[in-house]
mmCIF file of C-alpha atoms in Angstrom:
data_model
loop_
_atom_site.group_PDB
_atom_site.id
_atom_site.type_symbol
_atom_site.label_atom_id
_atom_site.label_comp_id
_atom_site.label_asym_id
_atom_site.label_seq_id
_atom_site.Cartn_x
_atom_site.Cartn_y
_atom_site.Cartn_z
ATOM 1 C CA UNK U 1 0.000 0.000 0.000
ATOM 2 C CA UNK U 2 1.875 3.032 -1.363
ATOM 3 C CA UNK U 3 5.190 1.918 0.147
ATOM 4 C CA UNK U 4 4.184 1.474 3.768
ATOM 5 C CA UNK U 5 7.213 -0.283 5.240
ATOM 6 C CA UNK U 6 7.084 -3.270 7.595
ATOM 7 C CA UNK U 7 9.618 -4.560 10.094
ATOM 8 C CA UNK U 8 9.896 -6.590 13.268
ATOM 9 C CA UNK U 9 11.133 -5.037 16.517
ATOM 10 C CA UNK U 10 12.106 -6.763 19.773
ATOM 11 C CA UNK U 11 10.311 -5.066 22.663
ATOM 12 C CA UNK U 12 9.719 -6.139 26.247
ATOM 13 C CA UNK U 13 10.487 -9.815 25.555
ATOM 14 C CA UNK U 14 8.286 -10.167 22.451
ATOM 15 C CA UNK U 15 8.663 -9.599 18.717
ATOM 16 C CA UNK U 16 6.394 -6.814 17.475
ATOM 17 C CA UNK U 17 5.322 -6.134 13.896
ATOM 18 C CA UNK U 18 5.457 -2.442 13.002
ATOM 19 C CA UNK U 19 4.157 -0.654 9.923
ATOM 20 C CA UNK U 20 5.595 2.778 9.193
ATOM 21 C CA UNK U 21 5.751 5.488 6.579
ATOM 22 C CA UNK U 22 7.379 8.898 6.385
ATOM 23 C CA UNK U 23 10.408 10.624 7.812
ATOM 24 C CA UNK U 24 10.678 12.203 11.223
ATOM 25 C CA UNK U 25 10.829 13.271 13.924
ATOM 26 C CA UNK U 26 8.125 14.200 14.689
ATOM 27 C CA UNK U 27 6.616 10.726 15.192
ATOM 28 C CA UNK U 28 2.924 9.830 15.321
ATOM 29 C CA UNK U 29 2.243 6.515 17.061
ATOM 30 C CA UNK U 30 -1.106 4.938 16.126
ATOM 31 C CA UNK U 31 -2.732 2.320 18.392
ATOM 32 C CA UNK U 32 -5.507 0.104 16.998
ATOM 33 C CA UNK U 33 -8.438 -1.526 18.785
ATOM 34 C CA UNK U 34 -10.476 -4.746 18.652
ATOM 35 C CA UNK U 35 -10.954 -6.549 16.326
ATOM 36 C CA UNK U 36 -8.432 -4.664 14.251
ATOM 37 C CA UNK U 37 -4.774 -4.415 13.232
ATOM 38 C CA UNK U 38 -2.216 -1.773 12.230
ATOM 39 C CA UNK U 39 -4.175 -1.725 8.950
ATOM 40 C CA UNK U 40 -6.983 0.342 10.473
ATOM 41 C CA UNK U 41 -4.635 3.364 10.251
ATOM 42 C CA UNK U 42 -3.768 2.999 6.559
ATOM 43 C CA UNK U 43 -5.557 6.215 5.549
ATOM 44 C CA UNK U 44 -4.025 8.255 8.368
ATOM 45 C CA UNK U 45 -0.504 6.952 7.692
ATOM 46 C CA UNK U 46 -0.627 7.927 4.029
ATOM 47 C CA UNK U 47 -2.041 11.391 4.738
ATOM 48 C CA UNK U 48 0.106 12.380 7.724
ATOM 49 C CA UNK U 49 3.360 10.997 6.327
ATOM 50 C CA UNK U 50 2.887 13.284 3.324
ATOM 51 C CA UNK U 51 2.821 16.246 5.732
ATOM 52 C CA UNK U 52 6.245 15.502 7.195
ATOM 53 C CA UNK U 53 5.479 13.041 9.998
ATOM 54 C CA UNK U 54 7.001 9.635 10.685
ATOM 55 C CA UNK U 55 3.865 7.522 11.117
ATOM 56 C CA UNK U 56 4.165 4.281 13.076
ATOM 57 C CA UNK U 57 1.411 1.695 13.620
ATOM 58 C CA UNK U 58 2.199 -1.578 15.401
ATOM 59 C CA UNK U 59 0.133 -4.698 15.641
ATOM 60 C CA UNK U 60 -0.362 -4.668 19.399
ATOM 61 C CA UNK U 61 0.708 -7.650 21.516
ATOM 62 C CA UNK U 62 -1.282 -10.725 20.469
ATOM 63 C CA UNK U 63 -2.540 -9.229 17.203
ATOM 64 C CA UNK U 64 -1.592 -9.813 13.585
ATOM 65 C CA UNK U 65 2.090 -10.533 13.091
ATOM 66 C CA UNK U 66 3.136 -9.545 16.619
ATOM 67 C CA UNK U 67 4.015 -12.295 19.067
ATOM 68 C CA UNK U 68 1.165 -13.631 21.208
ATOM 69 C CA UNK U 69 2.047 -14.918 24.681
ATOM 70 C CA UNK U 70 -0.365 -17.623 25.831
ATOM 71 C CA UNK U 71 -1.230 -16.459 29.351
ATOM 72 C CA UNK U 72 -4.077 -14.040 30.081
ATOM 73 C CA UNK U 73 -1.809 -12.374 32.637
ATOM 74 C CA UNK U 74 0.564 -11.338 29.823
ATOM 75 C CA UNK U 75 -2.011 -8.834 28.509
ATOM 76 C CA UNK U 76 -2.185 -6.306 31.328
ATOM 77 C CA UNK U 77 -1.919 -2.575 30.780
ATOM 78 C CA UNK U 78 1.598 -2.702 32.242
ATOM 79 C CA UNK U 79 2.708 -5.237 29.648
ATOM 80 C CA UNK U 80 1.238 -3.295 26.732
ATOM 81 C CA UNK U 81 2.581 0.064 27.913
ATOM 82 C CA UNK U 82 5.954 -1.606 28.447
ATOM 83 C CA UNK U 83 5.890 -2.762 24.821
ATOM 84 C CA UNK U 84 5.130 0.759 23.632
ATOM 85 C CA UNK U 85 7.766 2.513 25.725
ATOM 86 C CA UNK U 86 10.408 0.194 24.290
ATOM 87 C CA UNK U 87 9.000 0.770 20.796
ATOM 88 C CA UNK U 88 9.313 4.543 21.321
ATOM 89 C CA UNK U 89 12.883 4.013 22.542
ATOM 90 C CA UNK U 90 13.655 2.042 19.379
ATOM 91 C CA UNK U 91 12.458 4.980 17.256
ATOM 92 C CA UNK U 92 15.134 7.196 18.783
ATOM 93 C CA UNK U 93 12.759 9.874 20.089
ATOM 94 C CA UNK U 94 11.839 11.071 23.563
ATOM 95 C CA UNK U 95 8.201 11.827 22.785
ATOM 96 C CA UNK U 96 5.532 10.897 20.260
ATOM 97 C CA UNK U 97 2.205 12.251 19.197
ATOM 98 C CA UNK U 98 -0.254 9.516 20.164
ATOM 99 C CA UNK U 99 -3.457 8.530 18.340
ATOM 100 C CA UNK U 100 -5.598 5.688 19.695
ATOM 101 C CA UNK U 101 -8.971 4.111 18.982
ATOM 102 C CA UNK U 102 -11.016 1.585 20.993
ATOM 103 C CA UNK U 103 -8.511 -0.597 22.912
ATOM 104 C CA UNK U 104 -5.792 1.571 21.431
ATOM 105 C CA UNK U 105 -7.461 4.507 23.180
ATOM 106 C CA UNK U 106 -7.586 2.624 26.490
ATOM 107 C CA UNK U 107 -3.898 1.724 26.204
ATOM 108 C CA UNK U 108 -3.220 5.319 25.180
ATOM 109 C CA UNK U 109 -4.766 6.552 28.428
ATOM 110 C CA UNK U 110 -2.585 4.156 30.405
ATOM 111 C CA UNK U 111 0.522 5.338 28.543
ATOM 112 C CA UNK U 112 -0.384 8.951 29.335
ATOM 113 C CA UNK U 113 -1.032 8.031 32.969
ATOM 114 C CA UNK U 114 2.144 5.983 33.515
ATOM 115 C CA UNK U 115 4.613 7.803 31.247
ATOM 116 C CA UNK U 116 3.351 11.295 30.392
ATOM 117 C CA UNK U 117 6.964 12.226 29.666
ATOM 118 C CA UNK U 118 6.831 10.116 26.477
ATOM 119 C CA UNK U 119 3.635 11.670 25.007
ATOM 120 C CA UNK U 120 3.631 15.150 23.477
ATOM 121 C CA UNK U 121 -0.142 15.116 22.871
ATOM 122 C CA UNK U 122 -2.892 12.492 22.576
ATOM 123 C CA UNK U 123 -5.698 12.457 20.021
ATOM 124 C CA UNK U 124 -8.233 9.970 21.345
ATOM 125 C CA UNK U 125 -11.014 8.365 19.328
ATOM 126 C CA UNK U 126 -14.138 6.722 20.751
ATOM 127 C CA UNK U 127 -13.168 5.781 24.330
ATOM 128 C CA UNK U 128 -12.793 8.525 26.954
ATOM 129 C CA UNK U 129 -10.649 8.192 30.055
ATOM 130 C CA UNK U 130 -12.161 5.734 32.556
ATOM 131 C CA UNK U 131 -11.225 6.711 36.124
ATOM 132 C CA UNK U 132 -10.591 3.803 38.475
ATOM 133 C CA UNK U 133 -13.435 3.096 40.911
ATOM 134 C CA UNK U 134 -11.754 1.722 44.051
ATOM 135 C CA UNK U 135 -15.082 0.354 45.319
ATOM 136 C CA UNK U 136 -15.778 -2.201 42.582
ATOM 137 C CA UNK U 137 -13.950 -4.223 39.941
ATOM 138 C CA UNK U 138 -14.882 -3.144 36.403
ATOM 139 C CA UNK U 139 -16.365 -6.412 35.122
ATOM 140 C CA UNK U 140 -18.654 -6.659 38.144
ATOM 141 C CA UNK U 141 -19.669 -3.049 37.624
ATOM 142 C CA UNK U 142 -20.465 -3.656 33.932
ATOM 143 C CA UNK U 143 -22.454 -6.752 34.789
ATOM 144 C CA UNK U 144 -24.582 -4.762 37.242
ATOM 145 C CA UNK U 145 -25.105 -1.879 34.803
ATOM 146 C CA UNK U 146 -25.663 -3.760 31.551
ATOM 147 C CA UNK U 147 -26.360 -7.408 32.391
ATOM 148 C CA UNK U 148 -24.680 -10.741 31.654
ATOM 149 C CA UNK U 149 -24.994 -10.320 27.876
ATOM 150 C CA UNK U 150 -22.896 -7.154 27.788
ATOM 151 C CA UNK U 151 -20.068 -7.944 25.395
ATOM 152 C CA UNK U 152 -17.228 -7.484 27.903
ATOM 153 C CA UNK U 153 -18.971 -9.855 30.317
ATOM 154 C CA UNK U 154 -19.525 -12.360 27.505
ATOM 155 C CA UNK U 155 -15.815 -12.207 26.608
ATOM 156 C CA UNK U 156 -14.622 -13.261 30.074
ATOM 157 C CA UNK U 157 -14.840 -17.077 29.892
ATOM 158 C CA UNK U 158 -11.857 -18.437 27.924
ATOM 159 C CA UNK U 159 -12.879 -20.371 24.833
ATOM 160 C CA UNK U 160 -16.585 -19.571 25.039
ATOM 161 C CA UNK U 161 -16.906 -16.656 22.630
ATOM 162 C CA UNK U 162 -14.131 -18.122 20.466
ATOM 163 C CA UNK U 163 -16.348 -21.169 19.898
ATOM 164 C CA UNK U 164 -19.271 -18.952 18.934
ATOM 165 C CA UNK U 165 -17.080 -17.052 16.458
ATOM 166 C CA UNK U 166 -15.913 -20.360 14.963
ATOM 167 C CA UNK U 167 -19.534 -21.462 14.568
ATOM 168 C CA UNK U 168 -20.280 -18.623 12.134
ATOM 169 C CA UNK U 169 -16.795 -18.045 10.693
ATOM 170 C CA UNK U 170 -14.298 -15.222 11.058
ATOM 171 C CA UNK U 171 -15.365 -13.272 7.969
ATOM 172 C CA UNK U 172 -19.054 -13.259 8.888
ATOM 173 C CA UNK U 173 -18.370 -12.162 12.462
ATOM 174 C CA UNK U 174 -15.967 -9.412 11.413
ATOM 175 C CA UNK U 175 -18.438 -8.246 8.783
ATOM 176 C CA UNK U 176 -21.191 -8.040 11.392
ATOM 177 C CA UNK U 177 -19.045 -6.164 13.917
ATOM 178 C CA UNK U 178 -17.694 -3.679 11.379
ATOM 179 C CA UNK U 179 -21.085 -2.922 9.832
ATOM 180 C CA UNK U 180 -23.114 -2.837 13.053
ATOM 181 C CA UNK U 181 -24.415 0.465 14.393
ATOM 182 C CA UNK U 182 -26.285 -0.036 17.652
ATOM 183 C CA UNK U 183 -26.453 3.013 19.888
ATOM 184 C CA UNK U 184 -26.431 1.937 23.505
ATOM 185 C CA UNK U 185 -24.709 -0.925 25.318
ATOM 186 C CA UNK U 186 -23.314 -3.552 22.925
ATOM 187 C CA UNK U 187 -24.825 -6.878 23.998
ATOM 188 C CA UNK U 188 -24.314 -10.377 22.616
ATOM 189 C CA UNK U 189 -27.334 -12.650 23.207
ATOM 190 C CA UNK U 190 -26.352 -16.193 24.135
ATOM 191 C CA UNK U 191 -28.551 -17.805 21.492
ATOM 192 C CA UNK U 192 -26.906 -15.917 18.602
ATOM 193 C CA UNK U 193 -24.179 -13.600 19.831
ATOM 194 C CA UNK U 194 -23.652 -11.642 16.633
ATOM 195 C CA UNK U 195 -27.171 -11.820 15.221
ATOM 196 C CA UNK U 196 -25.990 -13.602 12.083
ATOM 197 C CA UNK U 197 -28.723 -14.948 9.821
ATOM 198 C CA UNK U 198 -27.454 -17.073 6.906
ATOM 199 C CA UNK U 199 -30.551 -16.088 4.945
ATOM 200 C CA UNK U 200 -29.867 -12.370 5.340
ATOM 201 C CA UNK U 201 -26.418 -11.486 3.993
ATOM 202 C CA UNK U 202 -24.672 -8.522 5.621
ATOM 203 C CA UNK U 203 -23.681 -5.727 3.256
ATOM 204 C CA UNK U 204 -20.314 -4.183 3.993
ATOM 205 C CA UNK U 205 -20.275 -0.393 4.361
ATOM 206 C CA UNK U 206 -18.781 1.509 1.441
ATOM 207 C CA UNK U 207 -15.766 2.571 3.521
ATOM 208 C CA UNK U 208 -14.769 -1.057 4.225
ATOM 209 C CA UNK U 209 -14.480 -2.946 0.921
ATOM 210 C CA UNK U 210 -14.130 -6.693 0.541
ATOM 211 C CA UNK U 211 -10.327 -6.468 0.205
ATOM 212 C CA UNK U 212 -10.118 -4.908 3.687
ATOM 213 C CA UNK U 213 -12.306 -7.648 5.144
ATOM 214 C CA UNK U 214 -10.086 -10.262 3.503
ATOM 215 C CA UNK U 215 -6.945 -8.740 5.020
ATOM 216 C CA UNK U 216 -8.462 -8.779 8.518
ATOM 217 C CA UNK U 217 -9.985 -12.246 8.158
ATOM 218 C CA UNK U 218 -6.730 -13.803 6.938
ATOM 219 C CA UNK U 219 -4.844 -12.507 9.966
ATOM 220 C CA UNK U 220 -7.511 -13.557 12.477
ATOM 221 C CA UNK U 221 -7.941 -16.948 10.814
ATOM 222 C CA UNK U 222 -4.216 -17.489 11.160
ATOM 223 C CA UNK U 223 -3.876 -16.458 14.804
ATOM 224 C CA UNK U 224 -7.362 -16.748 16.300
ATOM 225 C CA UNK U 225 -9.132 -14.376 18.662
ATOM 226 C CA UNK U 226 -7.929 -15.615 22.053
ATOM 227 C CA UNK U 227 -4.991 -13.245 22.474
ATOM 228 C CA UNK U 228 -6.982 -10.115 21.507
ATOM 229 C CA UNK U 229 -9.796 -11.246 23.818
ATOM 230 C CA UNK U 230 -7.280 -11.581 26.646
ATOM 231 C CA UNK U 231 -7.188 -7.790 26.852
ATOM 232 C CA UNK U 232 -10.793 -7.953 28.081
ATOM 233 C CA UNK U 233 -9.982 -10.869 30.385
ATOM 234 C CA UNK U 234 -7.293 -8.759 32.056
ATOM 235 C CA UNK U 235 -9.725 -5.917 32.873
ATOM 236 C CA UNK U 236 -10.007 -6.845 36.542
ATOM 237 C CA UNK U 237 -6.287 -7.545 36.834
ATOM 238 C CA UNK U 238 -5.616 -4.068 35.456
ATOM 239 C CA UNK U 239 -7.881 -2.696 38.157
ATOM 240 C CA UNK U 240 -5.772 -4.410 40.831
ATOM 241 C CA UNK U 241 -2.465 -3.309 39.306
ATOM 242 C CA UNK U 242 -3.479 0.333 38.929
ATOM 243 C CA UNK U 243 -4.520 0.938 42.544
ATOM 244 C CA UNK U 244 -1.528 3.292 43.026
ATOM 245 C CA UNK U 245 -2.933 5.553 40.286
ATOM 246 C CA UNK U 246 -6.408 5.983 41.809
ATOM 247 C CA UNK U 247 -7.503 9.634 41.427
ATOM 248 C CA UNK U 248 -4.363 10.581 39.472
ATOM 249 C CA UNK U 249 -5.099 13.098 36.706
ATOM 250 C CA UNK U 250 -3.977 12.653 33.099
ATOM 251 C CA UNK U 251 -1.600 15.566 32.509
ATOM 252 C CA UNK U 252 -1.117 15.365 28.752
ATOM 253 C CA UNK U 253 -2.813 17.604 26.146
ATOM 254 C CA UNK U 254 -5.756 15.629 24.735
ATOM 255 C CA UNK U 255 -8.260 16.019 21.916
ATOM 256 C CA UNK U 256 -11.305 13.702 22.018
ATOM 257 C CA UNK U 257 -13.386 12.760 18.964
ATOM 258 C CA UNK U 258 -16.327 10.356 18.838
ATOM 259 C CA UNK U 259 -19.261 9.450 16.596
ATOM 260 C CA UNK U 260 -22.734 10.096 17.954
ATOM 261 C CA UNK U 261 -23.754 6.562 16.894
ATOM 262 C CA UNK U 262 -20.784 4.913 18.617
ATOM 263 C CA UNK U 263 -22.105 2.365 21.120
ATOM 264 C CA UNK U 264 -19.404 3.457 23.604
ATOM 265 C CA UNK U 265 -20.490 7.090 23.557
ATOM 266 C CA UNK U 266 -24.202 6.294 23.291
ATOM 267 C CA UNK U 267 -24.064 4.587 26.689
ATOM 268 C CA UNK U 268 -25.782 7.167 28.973
ATOM 269 C CA UNK U 269 -23.133 7.088 31.692
ATOM 270 C CA UNK U 270 -20.352 7.742 29.181
ATOM 271 C CA UNK U 271 -22.097 10.607 27.415
ATOM 272 C CA UNK U 272 -22.862 12.295 30.743
ATOM 273 C CA UNK U 273 -19.240 11.911 31.900
ATOM 274 C CA UNK U 274 -17.902 13.411 28.652
ATOM 275 C CA UNK U 275 -20.347 16.313 28.448
ATOM 276 C CA UNK U 276 -20.932 17.306 32.079
ATOM 277 C CA UNK U 277 -17.447 18.094 33.325
ATOM 278 C CA UNK U 278 -16.228 14.793 34.768
ATOM 279 C CA UNK U 279 -13.957 14.120 31.798
ATOM 280 C CA UNK U 280 -12.368 17.583 31.977
ATOM 281 C CA UNK U 281 -11.810 17.188 35.723
ATOM 282 C CA UNK U 282 -9.875 13.947 35.230
ATOM 283 C CA UNK U 283 -8.043 15.236 32.136
ATOM 284 C CA UNK U 284 -7.310 18.905 32.877
ATOM 285 C CA UNK U 285 -5.527 19.519 29.549
ATOM 286 C CA UNK U 286 -8.466 18.176 27.519
ATOM 287 C CA UNK U 287 -9.247 20.429 24.565
ATOM 288 C CA UNK U 288 -12.389 22.419 25.322
ATOM 289 C CA UNK U 289 -14.017 21.283 22.079
ATOM 290 C CA UNK U 290 -15.055 17.638 22.278
ATOM 291 C CA UNK U 291 -15.860 16.699 18.680
ATOM 292 C CA UNK U 292 -19.011 14.601 18.262
ATOM 293 C CA UNK U 293 -19.376 13.637 14.610
ATOM 294 C CA UNK U 294 -22.992 13.222 13.513
ATOM 295 C CA UNK U 295 -24.138 10.009 11.843
ATOM 296 C CA UNK U 296 -20.840 8.246 12.540
ATOM 297 C CA UNK U 297 -20.406 4.901 14.290
ATOM 298 C CA UNK U 298 -17.552 3.241 16.154
ATOM 299 C CA UNK U 299 -14.918 2.752 13.433
ATOM 300 C CA UNK U 300 -14.588 6.480 12.988
ATOM 301 C CA UNK U 301 -11.094 6.709 11.483
ATOM 302 C CA UNK U 302 -12.081 4.343 8.677
ATOM 303 C CA UNK U 303 -15.587 5.688 8.185
ATOM 304 C CA UNK U 304 -14.499 9.344 7.934
ATOM 305 C CA UNK U 305 -10.765 9.196 7.170
ATOM 306 C CA UNK U 306 -10.357 12.647 5.605
ATOM 307 C CA UNK U 307 -12.044 14.400 8.521
ATOM 308 C CA UNK U 308 -10.034 12.454 11.084
ATOM 309 C CA UNK U 309 -6.812 13.173 9.175
ATOM 310 C CA UNK U 310 -7.629 16.893 9.334
ATOM 311 C CA UNK U 311 -8.461 16.765 13.032
ATOM 312 C CA UNK U 312 -5.193 14.988 13.812
ATOM 313 C CA UNK U 313 -3.123 17.491 11.847
ATOM 314 C CA UNK U 314 -4.960 20.550 13.149
ATOM 315 C CA UNK U 315 -4.418 19.364 16.728
ATOM 316 C CA UNK U 316 -0.798 18.222 16.685
ATOM 317 C CA UNK U 317 0.502 21.105 14.530
ATOM 318 C CA UNK U 318 0.068 23.318 17.622
ATOM 319 C CA UNK U 319 2.857 21.545 19.532
#
C-alpha cells in the first residue's frame, strides 16, 4: 500500500510487527483496537506521512504478526505500555504524538497516565478516560449496569466466545461487527451472539471494501481471537495493578473525537461523563471542544478518514 514499510522489533520480551511510513521526527504513534490491526490506520498513515510526519502503527501484543504470549496475565496494561515505551525508545525519540482508537485509546490513556513524559499530545477516538473506581472491579460493575450479555462480560470465559465465532466463521463475524451500528450498550445474546442470519447477507459499508475484510480475516484466521480477547480478560487484573494511580489526573494535552452513533459514547453514563465536566476534571488539559461527529459509528477513522486526518493534523501542529 503506497510503500508502507514493515519490520519486526524486539520489545519487552516479544517480537512486534510495526508498519511505518514517512520521515521524522516528529513521530505519530497509532494504536488500533479490537478486532483490528495496524491496517486500520492505513488512511491516516498515508495522509500524515505526506505532511512531514514519521507515522508508526504496530500490531499490538497478540494481534496480527506480533508475538502472542499464551497467558491471560501477559495482557495487562503494564505489559502493553511496556511494549510501547520500548517501541518509542527504538524509534530514537523522547516523545511521540499519540493517536488511539477503541482498545488503542484505552492503552493510550494508560501510557499517558504511567509515562506522560513520552507523550507530546494524545488524540483519542471513541473511548474517553475511565477513572478507576476503588469500590468495585470493572467487570462486576459492567455486569450490574448492563447485564450478563454485555459484550465485555460475555468475553470473560476463555474459549466460550471463540467457539461462537468459529460457529459462524471469522469473515461473517468481522463483517457483522464492522457494519453494526447499535447506539447503547453492545450486547451479545447467548442464542446468537452476533445476530448472524445465513438467509440475510450482511452488506459491507462503502468505507470497508471486501479487500479490507479479507486482510483482517486472513490474519484472524491465522492467529485466532484468544490473544486479543485476553485484553478484556485482564480488565479486573488491570484494576488491581493500577490501585496506586487511583484519582491521578492525566496531565497530557488531549483532543477527544467520537461518533454520535458509537455504542461506547451512546451509553448514557459515558455521554454524561464526557459532556458534564467529569472528563475535563480527570483530564485537565483536555481540549475544550469535544468533537461529536454526527451520523458516525464506532470505526470512525475508517468511516471518515479525511475528517479524522484533518483533526489529527490541526491538533498536533500546535505543539
